Amino acid sequence: MTNQTIGDLAESWIDLRVRSQSIAELTERNYRRSLSSFVDAVGADCLIGDVTPFDIEMWIAGPKDGPRLLGSTMNTRSAPVRTFFAWACARGFCVVDPCLTIPRAKTTTRTYPLALPAASVRRILLAAGFRERVMILLGLHLGLRVSEIAKLKVASWDRDEGTMLVHGKGDRMDKLPVSAELDEVLGFWVEMMPDSSGPLFPSRQGGNEVLPNNVSCILRSAFRRAGIEAKPHALRHTFGTELVRSGVPINVVQRLMRHRTLNTTQIYVMASDDELRAAVEGRSHLSGW
């Protein structure tokens, strides 16, 4: 089966992931971007059995005349290609996985979740319109991703029960508790919805649910007007960080963040550089000398 071309097989693999609902919409776009870049580099007509580790390493490193890539960037762009070749090898499309001998790039910096300070949150909410404000509060109170905000229906919110049914990664459904503040804002918003069974955020072009990319653009616009440089995902990071800092047990944070493993949640427990500085600031053993 090694006579399959890399272009055709890569496209079939992504389509299969989509039809089996094993990847989210944003993941699909990331997969297509990385695999399209790789296919362009080796040639769509290249047989999958002819792809070598050197071909993959050259692509991961990026163009010779381009900027030098960070290790984390190289790992991110290569992850879909590694996943694809592991699948292709397991299905017999290639004899040996060419990615097996390629180490992941070294990363020199640790990253922490970027939580927004309370003052920044206030500025963003003041600069936001009502539609934007509802989206922002869904991120701050429930830790929703932009793709999850886009998929919400009016019926996802059970006001009597005080819960929101969230359609998350991997087609997973979770019921999350809704806070009093979010309940009040949602009440005003839902009163404006013409269809109680439709999307919570209808597209202004046709009434279907708004696309995740549009949610991201809407939130970025509110951030810019407030003079805040951050990605929409910072709302989810703020939710997780505030839970940890307020003393919520880590296993409860894991449930609310909907992390599959506790290891993912642990990053919210790690102290940032600012917290390390604050911990030692003002300490003295020489006072009175």
PDB file of C-alpha atoms in Angstrom:
ATOM      1  CA  MET A   1       0.000   0.000   0.000  1.00  0.00           C
ATOM      2  CA  THR A   2       3.077   2.235  -0.119  1.00  0.00           C
ATOM      3  CA  ASN A   3       2.043   3.436  -3.596  1.00  0.00           C
ATOM      4  CA  GLN A   4      -0.379   5.929  -2.062  1.00  0.00           C
ATOM      5  CA  THR A   5       0.536   9.547  -2.692  1.00  0.00           C
ATOM      6  CA  ILE A   6       1.116  11.745   0.324  1.00  0.00           C
ATOM      7  CA  GLY A   7      -1.349  14.363  -0.951  1.00  0.00           C
ATOM      8  CA  ASP A   8      -4.285  11.986  -1.388  1.00  0.00           C
ATOM      9  CA  LEU A   9      -3.679  10.060   1.817  1.00  0.00           C
ATOM     10  CA  ALA A  10      -3.260  13.163   3.966  1.00  0.00           C
ATOM     11  CA  GLU A  11      -6.551  14.577   2.664  1.00  0.00           C
ATOM     12  CA  SER A  12      -8.332  11.245   3.241  1.00  0.00           C
ATOM     13  CA  TRP A  13      -6.967  11.036   6.774  1.00  0.00           C
ATOM     14  CA  ILE A  14      -8.241  14.484   7.754  1.00  0.00           C
ATOM     15  CA  ASP A  15     -11.649  13.809   6.165  1.00  0.00           C
ATOM     16  CA  LEU A  16     -11.872  10.570   8.159  1.00  0.00           C
ATOM     17  CA  ARG A  17     -11.050  12.413  11.399  1.00  0.00           C
ATOM     18  CA  VAL A  18     -13.795  14.945  10.624  1.00  0.00           C
ATOM     19  CA  ARG A  19     -16.437  12.362   9.690  1.00  0.00           C
ATOM     20  CA  SER A  20     -15.691  10.277  12.778  1.00  0.00           C
ATOM     21  CA  GLN A  21     -15.928  13.484  14.881  1.00  0.00           C
ATOM     22  CA  SER A  22     -12.604  12.670  16.536  1.00  0.00           C
ATOM     23  CA  ILE A  23     -11.260  16.223  16.147  1.00  0.00           C
ATOM     24  CA  ALA A  24     -12.763  19.627  16.812  1.00  0.00           C
ATOM     25  CA  GLU A  25     -13.205  22.293  14.135  1.00  0.00           C
ATOM     26  CA  LEU A  26     -10.201  24.324  15.276  1.00  0.00           C
ATOM     27  CA  THR A  27      -8.066  21.166  15.428  1.00  0.00           C
ATOM     28  CA  GLU A  28      -9.118  20.342  11.876  1.00  0.00           C
ATOM     29  CA  ARG A  29      -7.882  23.717  10.648  1.00  0.00           C
ATOM     30  CA  ASN A  30      -4.559  23.269  12.445  1.00  0.00           C
ATOM     31  CA  TYR A  31      -4.148  19.785  10.964  1.00  0.00           C
ATOM     32  CA  ARG A  32      -4.927  21.007   7.467  1.00  0.00           C
ATOM     33  CA  ARG A  33      -2.498  23.930   7.773  1.00  0.00           C
ATOM     34  CA  SER A  34       0.414  21.753   8.958  1.00  0.00           C
ATOM     35  CA  LEU A  35      -0.207  18.895   6.555  1.00  0.00           C
ATOM     36  CA  SER A  36      -0.740  21.220   3.576  1.00  0.00           C
ATOM     37  CA  SER A  37       2.582  22.879   4.355  1.00  0.00           C
ATOM     38  CA  PHE A  38       4.307  19.492   4.552  1.00  0.00           C
ATOM     39  CA  VAL A  39       2.661  18.184   1.375  1.00  0.00           C
ATOM     40  CA  ASP A  40       3.750  21.328  -0.484  1.00  0.00           C
ATOM     41  CA  ALA A  41       7.309  20.789   0.750  1.00  0.00           C
ATOM     42  CA  VAL A  42       7.658  17.163  -0.417  1.00  0.00           C
ATOM     43  CA  GLY A  43       5.227  17.315  -3.345  1.00  0.00           C
ATOM     44  CA  ALA A  44       1.653  16.046  -3.409  1.00  0.00           C
ATOM     45  CA  ASP A  45       2.586  13.245  -5.844  1.00  0.00           C
ATOM     46  CA  CYS A  46       5.350  11.898  -3.602  1.00  0.00           C
ATOM     47  CA  LEU A  47       4.600   8.303  -2.568  1.00  0.00           C
ATOM     48  CA  ILE A  48       4.196   7.916   1.172  1.00  0.00           C
ATOM     49  CA  GLY A  49       6.757   5.117   1.212  1.00  0.00           C
ATOM     50  CA  ASP A  50       9.337   7.462  -0.314  1.00  0.00           C
ATOM     51  CA  VAL A  51       9.143  10.074   2.459  1.00  0.00           C
ATOM     52  CA  THR A  52      12.339  10.017   4.530  1.00  0.00           C
ATOM     53  CA  PRO A  53      13.140  11.279   8.027  1.00  0.00           C
ATOM     54  CA  PHE A  54      15.404  13.864   6.367  1.00  0.00           C
ATOM     55  CA  ASP A  55      12.436  15.217   4.372  1.00  0.00           C
ATOM     56  CA  ILE A  56      10.477  15.687   7.574  1.00  0.00           C
ATOM     57  CA  GLU A  57      13.386  17.217   9.501  1.00  0.00           C
ATOM     58  CA  MET A  58      14.007  19.744   6.733  1.00  0.00           C
ATOM     59  CA  TRP A  59      10.350  20.765   6.760  1.00  0.00           C
ATOM     60  CA  ILE A  60      10.166  21.018  10.565  1.00  0.00           C
ATOM     61  CA  ALA A  61      13.195  23.336  10.631  1.00  0.00           C
ATOM     62  CA  GLY A  62      11.499  25.718   8.173  1.00  0.00           C
ATOM     63  CA  PRO A  63      12.850  27.540   5.079  1.00  0.00           C
ATOM     64  CA  LYS A  64      16.566  28.337   5.002  1.00  0.00           C
ATOM     65  CA  ASP A  65      15.909  31.994   4.300  1.00  0.00           C
ATOM     66  CA  GLY A  66      13.092  32.265   6.847  1.00  0.00           C
ATOM     67  CA  PRO A  67      13.229  33.274  10.514  1.00  0.00           C
ATOM     68  CA  ARG A  68      14.623  30.816  13.014  1.00  0.00           C
ATOM     69  CA  LEU A  69      11.754  28.930  14.646  1.00  0.00           C
ATOM     70  CA  LEU A  70      11.370  28.398  18.371  1.00  0.00           C
ATOM     71  CA  GLY A  71      11.476  24.814  19.587  1.00  0.00           C
ATOM     72  CA  SER A  72       7.886  25.066  20.773  1.00  0.00           C
ATOM     73  CA  THR A  73       6.816  26.296  17.326  1.00  0.00           C
ATOM     74  CA  MET A  74       8.564  23.404  15.596  1.00  0.00           C
ATOM     75  CA  ASN A  75       6.906  20.912  17.935  1.00  0.00           C
ATOM     76  CA  THR A  76       3.475  22.449  17.369  1.00  0.00           C
ATOM     77  CA  ARG A  77       3.720  22.444  13.564  1.00  0.00           C
ATOM     78  CA  SER A  78       5.115  18.909  13.438  1.00  0.00           C
ATOM     79  CA  ALA A  79       2.577  17.300  15.794  1.00  0.00           C
ATOM     80  CA  PRO A  80      -0.146  16.705  13.128  1.00  0.00           C
ATOM     81  CA  VAL A  81       2.439  15.236  10.735  1.00  0.00           C
ATOM     82  CA  ARG A  82       3.715  12.872  13.428  1.00  0.00           C
ATOM     83  CA  THR A  83       0.151  11.795  14.226  1.00  0.00           C
ATOM     84  CA  PHE A  84      -0.593  11.253  10.538  1.00  0.00           C
ATOM     85  CA  PHE A  85       2.467   9.047   9.916  1.00  0.00           C
ATOM     86  CA  ALA A  86       1.807   7.004  13.072  1.00  0.00           C
ATOM     87  CA  TRP A  87      -1.687   6.311  11.720  1.00  0.00           C
ATOM     88  CA  ALA A  88      -0.422   5.562   8.186  1.00  0.00           C
ATOM     89  CA  CYS A  89       2.153   3.098   9.512  1.00  0.00           C
ATOM     90  CA  ALA A  90      -0.391   1.362  11.766  1.00  0.00           C
ATOM     91  CA  ARG A  91      -2.720   0.962   8.759  1.00  0.00           C
ATOM     92  CA  GLY A  92       0.022  -0.463   6.540  1.00  0.00           C
ATOM     93  CA  PHE A  93       0.392   2.512   4.192  1.00  0.00           C
ATOM     94  CA  CYS A  94       4.101   2.698   5.023  1.00  0.00           C
ATOM     95  CA  VAL A  95       6.444   0.044   6.399  1.00  0.00           C
ATOM     96  CA  VAL A  96       8.321   2.257   8.848  1.00  0.00           C
ATOM     97  CA  ASP A  97       7.172   5.466  10.521  1.00  0.00           C
ATOM     98  CA  PRO A  98       9.719   8.067   9.324  1.00  0.00           C
ATOM     99  CA  CYS A  99       9.003  10.255  12.370  1.00  0.00           C
ATOM    100  CA  LEU A 100      10.137   7.670  14.923  1.00  0.00           C
ATOM    101  CA  THR A 101      13.813   8.672  14.777  1.00  0.00           C
ATOM    102  CA  ILE A 102      13.125  12.424  14.804  1.00  0.00           C
ATOM    103  CA  PRO A 103      13.424  13.897  18.309  1.00  0.00           C
ATOM    104  CA  ARG A 104      11.183  16.724  19.361  1.00  0.00           C
ATOM    105  CA  ALA A 105      12.825  20.126  19.453  1.00  0.00           C
ATOM    106  CA  LYS A 106      14.179  21.364  22.760  1.00  0.00           C
ATOM    107  CA  THR A 107      12.276  24.158  24.423  1.00  0.00           C
ATOM    108  CA  THR A 108      14.186  26.600  26.561  1.00  0.00           C
ATOM    109  CA  THR A 109      11.346  28.417  28.321  1.00  0.00           C
ATOM    110  CA  ARG A 110       8.543  27.277  30.554  1.00  0.00           C
ATOM    111  CA  THR A 111       5.138  28.651  29.784  1.00  0.00           C
ATOM    112  CA  TYR A 112       2.428  29.471  32.274  1.00  0.00           C
ATOM    113  CA  PRO A 113      -1.256  30.117  31.724  1.00  0.00           C
ATOM    114  CA  LEU A 114      -1.755  33.815  31.012  1.00  0.00           C
ATOM    115  CA  ALA A 115      -4.367  35.005  33.490  1.00  0.00           C
ATOM    116  CA  LEU A 116      -5.772  38.482  33.015  1.00  0.00           C
ATOM    117  CA  PRO A 117      -5.417  40.841  36.013  1.00  0.00           C
ATOM    118  CA  ALA A 118      -8.689  42.048  37.536  1.00  0.00           C
ATOM    119  CA  ALA A 119      -8.067  45.576  36.214  1.00  0.00           C
ATOM    120  CA  SER A 120      -7.682  44.252  32.665  1.00  0.00           C
ATOM    121  CA  VAL A 121     -10.885  42.236  32.957  1.00  0.00           C
ATOM    122  CA  ARG A 122     -12.761  45.376  34.035  1.00  0.00           C
ATOM    123  CA  ARG A 123     -11.361  47.355  31.095  1.00  0.00           C
ATOM    124  CA  ILE A 124     -12.364  44.659  28.628  1.00  0.00           C
ATOM    125  CA  LEU A 125     -15.905  44.401  30.000  1.00  0.00           C
ATOM    126  CA  LEU A 126     -16.326  48.181  29.914  1.00  0.00           C
ATOM    127  CA  ALA A 127     -15.138  48.319  26.292  1.00  0.00           C
ATOM    128  CA  ALA A 128     -17.348  45.418  25.194  1.00  0.00           C
ATOM    129  CA  GLY A 129     -20.797  45.549  23.687  1.00  0.00           C
ATOM    130  CA  PHE A 130     -23.524  43.376  25.231  1.00  0.00           C
ATOM    131  CA  ARG A 131     -23.001  40.439  22.831  1.00  0.00           C
ATOM    132  CA  GLU A 132     -19.260  40.548  23.438  1.00  0.00           C
ATOM    133  CA  ARG A 133     -19.781  40.842  27.190  1.00  0.00           C
ATOM    134  CA  VAL A 134     -21.884  37.665  27.288  1.00  0.00           C
ATOM    135  CA  MET A 135     -19.159  35.767  25.406  1.00  0.00           C
ATOM    136  CA  ILE A 136     -16.467  37.152  27.716  1.00  0.00           C
ATOM    137  CA  LEU A 137     -18.389  36.135  30.835  1.00  0.00           C
ATOM    138  CA  LEU A 138     -18.867  32.614  29.456  1.00  0.00           C
ATOM    139  CA  GLY A 139     -15.080  32.391  29.276  1.00  0.00           C
ATOM    140  CA  LEU A 140     -14.542  33.913  32.729  1.00  0.00           C
ATOM    141  CA  HIS A 141     -17.271  31.957  34.550  1.00  0.00           C
ATOM    142  CA  LEU A 142     -17.188  28.609  32.739  1.00  0.00           C
ATOM    143  CA  GLY A 143     -13.733  28.552  31.135  1.00  0.00           C
ATOM    144  CA  LEU A 144     -15.208  27.954  27.683  1.00  0.00           C
ATOM    145  CA  ARG A 145     -13.051  27.810  24.571  1.00  0.00           C
ATOM    146  CA  VAL A 146     -14.092  29.879  21.545  1.00  0.00           C
ATOM    147  CA  SER A 147     -15.259  26.720  19.745  1.00  0.00           C
ATOM    148  CA  GLU A 148     -17.458  25.837  22.734  1.00  0.00           C
ATOM    149  CA  ILE A 149     -18.967  29.315  22.893  1.00  0.00           C
ATOM    150  CA  ALA A 150     -19.821  29.064  19.190  1.00  0.00           C
ATOM    151  CA  LYS A 151     -21.639  25.735  19.634  1.00  0.00           C
ATOM    152  CA  LEU A 152     -23.910  26.839  22.482  1.00  0.00           C
ATOM    153  CA  LYS A 153     -27.656  26.696  21.942  1.00  0.00           C
ATOM    154  CA  VAL A 154     -30.283  28.659  23.834  1.00  0.00           C
ATOM    155  CA  ALA A 155     -31.495  25.277  25.091  1.00  0.00           C
ATOM    156  CA  SER A 156     -27.986  24.453  26.378  1.00  0.00           C
ATOM    157  CA  TRP A 157     -28.758  26.633  29.397  1.00  0.00           C
ATOM    158  CA  ASP A 158     -31.094  25.063  31.932  1.00  0.00           C
ATOM    159  CA  ARG A 159     -32.001  27.997  34.146  1.00  0.00           C
ATOM    160  CA  ASP A 160     -34.087  25.946  36.557  1.00  0.00           C
ATOM    161  CA  GLU A 161     -31.216  23.538  37.115  1.00  0.00           C
ATOM    162  CA  GLY A 162     -28.585  26.280  36.967  1.00  0.00           C
ATOM    163  CA  THR A 163     -26.387  24.462  34.427  1.00  0.00           C
ATOM    164  CA  MET A 164     -24.930  24.877  30.946  1.00  0.00           C
ATOM    165  CA  LEU A 165     -24.490  21.886  28.635  1.00  0.00           C
ATOM    166  CA  VAL A 166     -21.166  22.353  26.838  1.00  0.00           C
ATOM    167  CA  HIS A 167     -20.138  20.611  23.618  1.00  0.00           C
ATOM    168  CA  GLY A 168     -16.391  20.250  24.093  1.00  0.00           C
ATOM    169  CA  LYS A 169     -13.358  18.591  22.545  1.00  0.00           C
ATOM    170  CA  GLY A 170     -13.769  15.144  21.031  1.00  0.00           C
ATOM    171  CA  ASP A 171     -17.555  15.580  20.871  1.00  0.00           C
ATOM    172  CA  ARG A 172     -17.638  15.418  24.673  1.00  0.00           C
ATOM    173  CA  MET A 173     -20.683  16.832  26.479  1.00  0.00           C
ATOM    174  CA  ASP A 174     -20.326  18.300  29.964  1.00  0.00           C
ATOM    175  CA  LYS A 175     -22.839  19.957  32.263  1.00  0.00           C
ATOM    176  CA  LEU A 176     -21.333  22.911  34.125  1.00  0.00           C
ATOM    177  CA  PRO A 177     -22.766  24.974  36.994  1.00  0.00           C
ATOM    178  CA  VAL A 178     -23.745  28.549  36.119  1.00  0.00           C
ATOM    179  CA  SER A 179     -22.886  31.318  38.608  1.00  0.00           C
ATOM    180  CA  ALA A 180     -25.404  33.926  39.774  1.00  0.00           C
ATOM    181  CA  GLU A 181     -23.736  36.726  37.782  1.00  0.00           C
ATOM    182  CA  LEU A 182     -23.670  34.697  34.590  1.00  0.00           C
ATOM    183  CA  ASP A 183     -27.269  33.593  35.174  1.00  0.00           C
ATOM    184  CA  GLU A 184     -28.412  37.221  35.328  1.00  0.00           C
ATOM    185  CA  VAL A 185     -26.577  38.235  32.139  1.00  0.00           C
ATOM    186  CA  LEU A 186     -27.758  35.152  30.249  1.00  0.00           C
ATOM    187  CA  GLY A 187     -31.321  35.944  31.285  1.00  0.00           C
ATOM    188  CA  PHE A 188     -31.188  39.339  29.594  1.00  0.00           C
ATOM    189  CA  TRP A 189     -29.460  37.898  26.514  1.00  0.00           C
ATOM    190  CA  VAL A 190     -31.859  34.987  25.997  1.00  0.00           C
ATOM    191  CA  GLU A 191     -34.848  37.357  26.165  1.00  0.00           C
ATOM    192  CA  MET A 192     -33.488  38.896  22.945  1.00  0.00           C
ATOM    193  CA  MET A 193     -33.289  35.555  21.124  1.00  0.00           C
ATOM    194  CA  PRO A 194     -36.110  34.994  18.606  1.00  0.00           C
ATOM    195  CA  ASP A 195     -35.706  31.206  18.623  1.00  0.00           C
ATOM    196  CA  SER A 196     -35.566  29.366  21.945  1.00  0.00           C
ATOM    197  CA  SER A 197     -34.208  26.259  20.208  1.00  0.00           C
ATOM    198  CA  GLY A 198     -31.628  28.063  18.062  1.00  0.00           C
ATOM    199  CA  PRO A 199     -28.002  29.006  18.637  1.00  0.00           C
ATOM    200  CA  LEU A 200     -27.148  31.211  21.607  1.00  0.00           C
ATOM    201  CA  PHE A 201     -25.091  33.386  19.256  1.00  0.00           C
ATOM    202  CA  PRO A 202     -26.715  33.366  15.801  1.00  0.00           C
ATOM    203  CA  SER A 203     -24.594  34.419  12.873  1.00  0.00           C
ATOM    204  CA  ARG A 204     -25.533  37.846  11.598  1.00  0.00           C
ATOM    205  CA  GLN A 205     -25.275  36.506   8.058  1.00  0.00           C
ATOM    206  CA  GLY A 206     -27.952  33.847   8.261  1.00  0.00           C
ATOM    207  CA  GLY A 207     -29.122  32.751  11.688  1.00  0.00           C
ATOM    208  CA  ASN A 208     -26.928  29.666  11.965  1.00  0.00           C
ATOM    209  CA  GLU A 209     -24.488  29.460  14.866  1.00  0.00           C
ATOM    210  CA  VAL A 210     -21.545  31.833  14.659  1.00  0.00           C
ATOM    211  CA  LEU A 211     -18.249  30.246  13.601  1.00  0.00           C
ATOM    212  CA  PRO A 212     -15.443  29.762  16.171  1.00  0.00           C
ATOM    213  CA  ASN A 213     -13.151  31.988  14.128  1.00  0.00           C
ATOM    214  CA  ASN A 214     -15.758  34.759  14.280  1.00  0.00           C
ATOM    215  CA  VAL A 215     -16.040  34.379  18.069  1.00  0.00           C
ATOM    216  CA  SER A 216     -12.257  34.754  18.252  1.00  0.00           C
ATOM    217  CA  CYS A 217     -12.382  37.902  16.095  1.00  0.00           C
ATOM    218  CA  ILE A 218     -15.222  39.370  18.181  1.00  0.00           C
ATOM    219  CA  LEU A 219     -13.301  38.850  21.423  1.00  0.00           C
ATOM    220  CA  ARG A 220     -10.014  40.127  19.992  1.00  0.00           C
ATOM    221  CA  SER A 221     -11.797  43.276  18.875  1.00  0.00           C
ATOM    222  CA  ALA A 222     -13.065  43.893  22.418  1.00  0.00           C
ATOM    223  CA  PHE A 223      -9.575  43.295  23.789  1.00  0.00           C
ATOM    224  CA  ARG A 224      -8.052  45.771  21.344  1.00  0.00           C
ATOM    225  CA  ARG A 225     -10.576  48.476  22.207  1.00  0.00           C
ATOM    226  CA  ALA A 226      -9.679  48.012  25.861  1.00  0.00           C
ATOM    227  CA  GLY A 227      -5.967  48.240  25.032  1.00  0.00           C
ATOM    228  CA  ILE A 228      -5.326  44.684  26.234  1.00  0.00           C
ATOM    229  CA  GLU A 229      -2.908  42.466  24.300  1.00  0.00           C
ATOM    230  CA  ALA A 230      -4.113  38.915  24.894  1.00  0.00           C
ATOM    231  CA  LYS A 231      -5.704  35.992  23.103  1.00  0.00           C
ATOM    232  CA  PRO A 232      -9.320  34.946  23.776  1.00  0.00           C
ATOM    233  CA  HIS A 233      -8.004  31.761  25.413  1.00  0.00           C
ATOM    234  CA  ALA A 234      -6.727  34.015  28.235  1.00  0.00           C
ATOM    235  CA  LEU A 235     -10.320  34.058  29.512  1.00  0.00           C
ATOM    236  CA  ARG A 236     -10.135  30.299  30.101  1.00  0.00           C
ATOM    237  CA  HIS A 237      -6.717  30.682  31.724  1.00  0.00           C
ATOM    238  CA  THR A 238      -8.134  33.385  34.003  1.00  0.00           C
ATOM    239  CA  PHE A 239     -10.966  31.060  35.036  1.00  0.00           C
ATOM    240  CA  GLY A 240      -8.560  28.245  35.955  1.00  0.00           C
ATOM    241  CA  THR A 241      -6.055  30.509  37.699  1.00  0.00           C
ATOM    242  CA  GLU A 242      -8.724  32.251  39.786  1.00  0.00           C
ATOM    243  CA  LEU A 243     -10.122  28.891  40.907  1.00  0.00           C
ATOM    244  CA  VAL A 244      -6.702  27.732  42.103  1.00  0.00           C
ATOM    245  CA  ARG A 245      -5.862  31.021  43.811  1.00  0.00           C
ATOM    246  CA  SER A 246      -9.175  31.038  45.666  1.00  0.00           C
ATOM    247  CA  GLY A 247      -8.337  27.654  47.201  1.00  0.00           C
ATOM    248  CA  VAL A 248     -10.550  25.352  45.115  1.00  0.00           C
ATOM    249  CA  PRO A 249      -9.193  21.758  45.367  1.00  0.00           C
ATOM    250  CA  ILE A 250      -7.191  20.769  42.284  1.00  0.00           C
ATOM    251  CA  ASN A 251      -9.452  17.798  41.500  1.00  0.00           C
ATOM    252  CA  VAL A 252     -12.464  20.143  41.419  1.00  0.00           C
ATOM    253  CA  VAL A 253     -10.558  22.536  39.137  1.00  0.00           C
ATOM    254  CA  GLN A 254      -9.843  19.590  36.838  1.00  0.00           C
ATOM    255  CA  ARG A 255     -13.559  18.785  36.610  1.00  0.00           C
ATOM    256  CA  LEU A 256     -14.541  22.393  35.948  1.00  0.00           C
ATOM    257  CA  MET A 257     -11.778  22.866  33.343  1.00  0.00           C
ATOM    258  CA  ARG A 258     -12.702  19.473  31.825  1.00  0.00           C
ATOM    259  CA  HIS A 259      -9.087  18.326  31.612  1.00  0.00           C
ATOM    260  CA  ARG A 260      -8.650  14.642  30.858  1.00  0.00           C
ATOM    261  CA  THR A 261      -5.680  14.325  33.222  1.00  0.00           C
ATOM    262  CA  LEU A 262      -4.673  16.058  36.436  1.00  0.00           C
ATOM    263  CA  ASN A 263      -1.246  16.784  34.914  1.00  0.00           C
ATOM    264  CA  THR A 264      -2.830  19.340  32.586  1.00  0.00           C
ATOM    265  CA  THR A 265      -4.507  21.082  35.501  1.00  0.00           C
ATOM    266  CA  GLN A 266      -1.244  21.202  37.462  1.00  0.00           C
ATOM    267  CA  ILE A 267       0.085  24.029  35.266  1.00  0.00           C
ATOM    268  CA  TYR A 268      -2.340  26.344  37.041  1.00  0.00           C
ATOM    269  CA  VAL A 269      -0.683  25.491  40.359  1.00  0.00           C
ATOM    270  CA  MET A 270       2.824  26.443  39.155  1.00  0.00           C
ATOM    271  CA  ALA A 271       4.059  29.743  40.492  1.00  0.00           C
ATOM    272  CA  SER A 272       4.789  32.456  37.924  1.00  0.00           C
ATOM    273  CA  ASP A 273       7.962  34.551  38.000  1.00  0.00           C
ATOM    274  CA  ASP A 274       6.002  37.466  39.500  1.00  0.00           C
ATOM    275  CA  GLU A 275       4.691  35.241  42.290  1.00  0.00           C
ATOM    276  CA  LEU A 276       8.200  33.972  43.041  1.00  0.00           C
ATOM    277  CA  ARG A 277       9.444  37.576  43.255  1.00  0.00           C
ATOM    278  CA  ALA A 278       6.576  38.606  45.529  1.00  0.00           C
ATOM    279  CA  ALA A 279       7.268  35.647  47.831  1.00  0.00           C
ATOM    280  CA  VAL A 280      10.836  36.761  48.619  1.00  0.00           C
ATOM    281  CA  GLU A 281      10.345  40.529  48.430  1.00  0.00           C
ATOM    282  CA  GLY A 282      10.910  42.289  51.750  1.00  0.00           C
ATOM    283  CA  ARG A 283      12.585  39.364  53.503  1.00  0.00           C
ATOM    284  CA  SER A 284      15.510  40.410  55.728  1.00  0.00           C
ATOM    285  CA  HIS A 285      17.883  38.774  58.175  1.00  0.00           C
ATOM    286  CA  LEU A 286      20.155  41.776  58.666  1.00  0.00           C
ATOM    287  CA  SER A 287      17.704  44.263  60.164  1.00  0.00           C
ATOM    288  CA  GLY A 288      19.207  46.092  63.147  1.00  0.00           C
ATOM    289  CA  TRP A 289      22.840  45.392  62.189  1.00  0.00           C
TER     290      TRP A 289
END
